[in-house]
Tab-separated table of C-alpha atoms and ligand atoms in Angstrom:
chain	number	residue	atom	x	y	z
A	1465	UNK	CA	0.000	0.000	0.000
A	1466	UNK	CA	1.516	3.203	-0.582
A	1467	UNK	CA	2.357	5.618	1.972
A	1468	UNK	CA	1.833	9.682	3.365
A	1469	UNK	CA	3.889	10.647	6.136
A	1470	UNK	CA	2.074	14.051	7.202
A	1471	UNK	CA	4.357	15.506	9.522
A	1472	UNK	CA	3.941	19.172	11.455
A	1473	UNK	CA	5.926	21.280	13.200
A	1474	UNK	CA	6.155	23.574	16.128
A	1475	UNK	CA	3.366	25.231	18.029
A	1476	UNK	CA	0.163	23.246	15.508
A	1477	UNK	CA	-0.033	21.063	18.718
A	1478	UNK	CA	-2.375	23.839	19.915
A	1479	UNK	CA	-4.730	24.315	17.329
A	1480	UNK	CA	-8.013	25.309	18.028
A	1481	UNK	CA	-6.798	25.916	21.720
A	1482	UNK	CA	-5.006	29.597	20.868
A	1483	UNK	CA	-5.683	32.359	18.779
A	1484	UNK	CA	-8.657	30.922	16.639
A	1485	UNK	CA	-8.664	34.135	14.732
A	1486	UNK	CA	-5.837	33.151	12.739
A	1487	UNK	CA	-5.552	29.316	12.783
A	1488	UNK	CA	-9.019	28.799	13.684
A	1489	UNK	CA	-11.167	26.327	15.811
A	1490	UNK	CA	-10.178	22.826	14.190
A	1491	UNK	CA	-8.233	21.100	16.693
A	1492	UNK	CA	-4.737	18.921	15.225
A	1493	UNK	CA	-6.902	15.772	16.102
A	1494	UNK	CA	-9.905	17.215	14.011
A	1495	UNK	CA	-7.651	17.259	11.243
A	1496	UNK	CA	-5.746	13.810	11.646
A	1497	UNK	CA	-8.908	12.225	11.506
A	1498	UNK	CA	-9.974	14.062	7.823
A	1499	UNK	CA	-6.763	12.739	6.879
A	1500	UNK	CA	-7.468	9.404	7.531
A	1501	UNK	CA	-10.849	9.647	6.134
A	1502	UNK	CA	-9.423	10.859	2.761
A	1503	UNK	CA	-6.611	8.622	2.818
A	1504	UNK	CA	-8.796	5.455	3.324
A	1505	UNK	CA	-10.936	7.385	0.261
A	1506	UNK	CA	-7.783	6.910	-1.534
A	1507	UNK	CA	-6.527	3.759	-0.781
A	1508	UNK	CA	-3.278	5.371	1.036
A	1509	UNK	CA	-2.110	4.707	4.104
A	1510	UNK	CA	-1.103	7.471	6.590
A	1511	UNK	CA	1.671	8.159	9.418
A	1512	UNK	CA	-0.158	11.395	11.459
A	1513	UNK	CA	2.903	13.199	13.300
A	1514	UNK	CA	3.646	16.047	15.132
A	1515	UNK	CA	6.739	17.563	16.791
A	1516	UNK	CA	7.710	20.901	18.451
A	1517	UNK	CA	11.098	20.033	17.980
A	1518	UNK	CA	13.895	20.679	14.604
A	1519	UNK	CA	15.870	17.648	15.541
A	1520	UNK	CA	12.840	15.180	16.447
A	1521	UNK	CA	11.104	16.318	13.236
A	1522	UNK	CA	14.513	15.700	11.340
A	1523	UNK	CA	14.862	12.474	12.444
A	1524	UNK	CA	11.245	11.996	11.953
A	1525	UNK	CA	12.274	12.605	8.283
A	1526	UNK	CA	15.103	10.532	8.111
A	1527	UNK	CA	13.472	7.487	9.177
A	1528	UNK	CA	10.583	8.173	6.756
A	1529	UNK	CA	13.442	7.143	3.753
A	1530	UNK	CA	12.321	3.107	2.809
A	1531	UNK	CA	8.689	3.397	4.849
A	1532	UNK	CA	6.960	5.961	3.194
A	1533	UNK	CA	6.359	6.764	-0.882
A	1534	UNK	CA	5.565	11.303	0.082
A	1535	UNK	CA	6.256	13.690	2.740
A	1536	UNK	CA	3.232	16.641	3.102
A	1537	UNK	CA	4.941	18.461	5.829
A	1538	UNK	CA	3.787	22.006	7.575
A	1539	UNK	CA	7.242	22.612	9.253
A	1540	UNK	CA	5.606	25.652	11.204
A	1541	UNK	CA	7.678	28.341	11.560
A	1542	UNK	CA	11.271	25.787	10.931
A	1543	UNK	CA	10.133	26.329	7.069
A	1544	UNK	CA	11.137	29.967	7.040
A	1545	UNK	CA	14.318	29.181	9.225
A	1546	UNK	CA	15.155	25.912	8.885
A	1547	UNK	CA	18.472	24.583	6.274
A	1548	UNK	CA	18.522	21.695	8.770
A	1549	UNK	CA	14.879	20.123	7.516
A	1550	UNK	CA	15.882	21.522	4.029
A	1551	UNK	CA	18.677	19.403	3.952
A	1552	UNK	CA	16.854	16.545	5.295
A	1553	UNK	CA	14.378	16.085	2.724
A	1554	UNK	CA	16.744	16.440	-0.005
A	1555	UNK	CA	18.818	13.313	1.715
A	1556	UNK	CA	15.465	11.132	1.627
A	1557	UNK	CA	14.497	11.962	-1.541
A	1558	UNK	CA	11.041	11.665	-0.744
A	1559	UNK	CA	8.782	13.680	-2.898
A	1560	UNK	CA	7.425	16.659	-0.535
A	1561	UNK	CA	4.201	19.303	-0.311
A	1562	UNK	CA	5.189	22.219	1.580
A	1563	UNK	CA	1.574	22.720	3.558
A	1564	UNK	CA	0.360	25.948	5.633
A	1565	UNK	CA	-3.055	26.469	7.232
A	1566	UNK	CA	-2.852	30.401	5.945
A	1567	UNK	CA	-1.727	32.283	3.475
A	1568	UNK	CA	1.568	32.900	4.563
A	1569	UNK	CA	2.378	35.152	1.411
A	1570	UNK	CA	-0.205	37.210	2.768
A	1571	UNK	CA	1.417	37.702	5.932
A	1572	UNK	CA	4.587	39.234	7.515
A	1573	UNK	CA	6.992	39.598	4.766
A	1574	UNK	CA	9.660	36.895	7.336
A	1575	UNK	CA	6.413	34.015	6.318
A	1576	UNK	CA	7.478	35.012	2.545
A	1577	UNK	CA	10.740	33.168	2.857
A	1578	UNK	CA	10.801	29.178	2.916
A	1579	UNK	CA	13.680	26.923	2.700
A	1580	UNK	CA	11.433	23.511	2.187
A	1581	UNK	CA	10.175	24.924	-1.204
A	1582	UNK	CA	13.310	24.843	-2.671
A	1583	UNK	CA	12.909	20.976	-2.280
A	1584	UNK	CA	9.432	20.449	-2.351
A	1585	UNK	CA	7.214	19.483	-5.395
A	1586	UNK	CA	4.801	22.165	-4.607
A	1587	UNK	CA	3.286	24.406	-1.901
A	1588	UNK	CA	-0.322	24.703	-0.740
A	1589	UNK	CA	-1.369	27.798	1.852
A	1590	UNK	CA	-4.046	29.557	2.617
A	1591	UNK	CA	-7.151	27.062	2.641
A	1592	UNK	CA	-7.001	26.129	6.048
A	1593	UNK	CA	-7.397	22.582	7.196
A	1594	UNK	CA	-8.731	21.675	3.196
A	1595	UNK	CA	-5.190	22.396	2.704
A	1596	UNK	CA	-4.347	18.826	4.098
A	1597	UNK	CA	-6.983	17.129	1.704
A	1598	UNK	CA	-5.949	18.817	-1.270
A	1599	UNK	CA	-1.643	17.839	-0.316
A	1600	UNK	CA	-3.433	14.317	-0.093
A	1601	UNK	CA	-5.132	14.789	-3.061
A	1602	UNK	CA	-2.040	16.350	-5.026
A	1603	UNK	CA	0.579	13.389	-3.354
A	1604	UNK	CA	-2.048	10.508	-4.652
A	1605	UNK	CA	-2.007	11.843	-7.840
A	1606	UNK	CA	1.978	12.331	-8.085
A	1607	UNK	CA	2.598	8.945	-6.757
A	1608	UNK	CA	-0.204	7.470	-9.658
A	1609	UNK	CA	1.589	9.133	-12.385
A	1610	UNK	CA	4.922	8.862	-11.171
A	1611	UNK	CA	4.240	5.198	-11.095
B	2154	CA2	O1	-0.081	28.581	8.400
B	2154	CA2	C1	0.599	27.634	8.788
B	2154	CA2	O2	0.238	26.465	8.721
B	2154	CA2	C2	1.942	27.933	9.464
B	2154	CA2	O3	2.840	26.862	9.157
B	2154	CA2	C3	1.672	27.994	10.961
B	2154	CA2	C4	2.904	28.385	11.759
B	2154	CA2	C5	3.506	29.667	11.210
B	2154	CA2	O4	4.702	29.983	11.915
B	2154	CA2	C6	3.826	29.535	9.729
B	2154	CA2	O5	4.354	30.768	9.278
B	2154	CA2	C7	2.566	29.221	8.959
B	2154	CA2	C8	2.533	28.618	13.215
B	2154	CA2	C9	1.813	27.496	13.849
B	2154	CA2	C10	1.326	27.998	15.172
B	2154	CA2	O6	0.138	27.336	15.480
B	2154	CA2	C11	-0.565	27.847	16.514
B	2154	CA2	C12	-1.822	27.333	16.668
B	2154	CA2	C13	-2.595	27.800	17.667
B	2154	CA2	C14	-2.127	28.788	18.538
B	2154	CA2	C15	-0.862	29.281	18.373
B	2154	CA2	C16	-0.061	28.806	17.359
């Protein structure tokens, strides 16, 4: 069966807990189990993870290589900082979606920068928790074509 790791990075532990005017009132667990729902849809399987930390989420990532076919990662606020994860997913060679809950090109101009798209496939921002359906979406229909 193939195989998403969805992966997410500092601080989306406390969605839906803090500051639902930005991020909103969908909770991490709200949106692990519309993951699952559209995986299963799909015929994927999914690994659900979150981490507050650069290393854990690196090694996260490195262990990934051999178990998993994509990578849909939101790396938080390690995308606009991070060379460390960068790095990482160019050693796995896993193919990647760079994911944000909002529109971070909408935002202050330090959201502007990332590091993971220089690696990634593509980048989806701005739709909220849809966001993670359509990465699914986008990584089931890589995977089909790339055979
Ligand atoms: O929009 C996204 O998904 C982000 O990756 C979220 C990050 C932010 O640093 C990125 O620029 C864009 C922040 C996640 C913080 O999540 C919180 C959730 C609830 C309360 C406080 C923070």
């Amino acid at each position: 069966m193939v195989s998403i790791l969805i992966l997410n990075g500092p601080n989306l532990n406390l969605l839906g807990q803090r500051q639902p005017e930005i991020y909103g009132t969908t909770t991490l667990s709200d949106i692990e189990a519309a993951c699952r729902k559209k995986a299963s849809e799909l015929g994927l399987g999914i690994d659900f993870r979150q981490d507050n930390s650069e290393g854990a989420l690196i090694d996260i990532i490195h262990d990934a290589r051999g178990r998993h076919d994509g990578l849909i990662l939101n790396a938080g606020a390690y995308t606009h900082s991070s060379i460390a994860l960068m790095d990482a997913i160019s050693s796995v060679e896993l193919p990647t979606i760079e994911l944000h809950l909002s529109n971070v090109h909408a935002r202050e101009e330090f959201r502007h920068v990332s590091y993971i798209a220089r690696v990634a496939l593509g980048v989806i921002c701005g739709f909220g928790p849809a966001g993670y359906d359509l990465a699914i979406e986008a990584m089931a229909r890589h995977l089909e074509a790339a055979g």
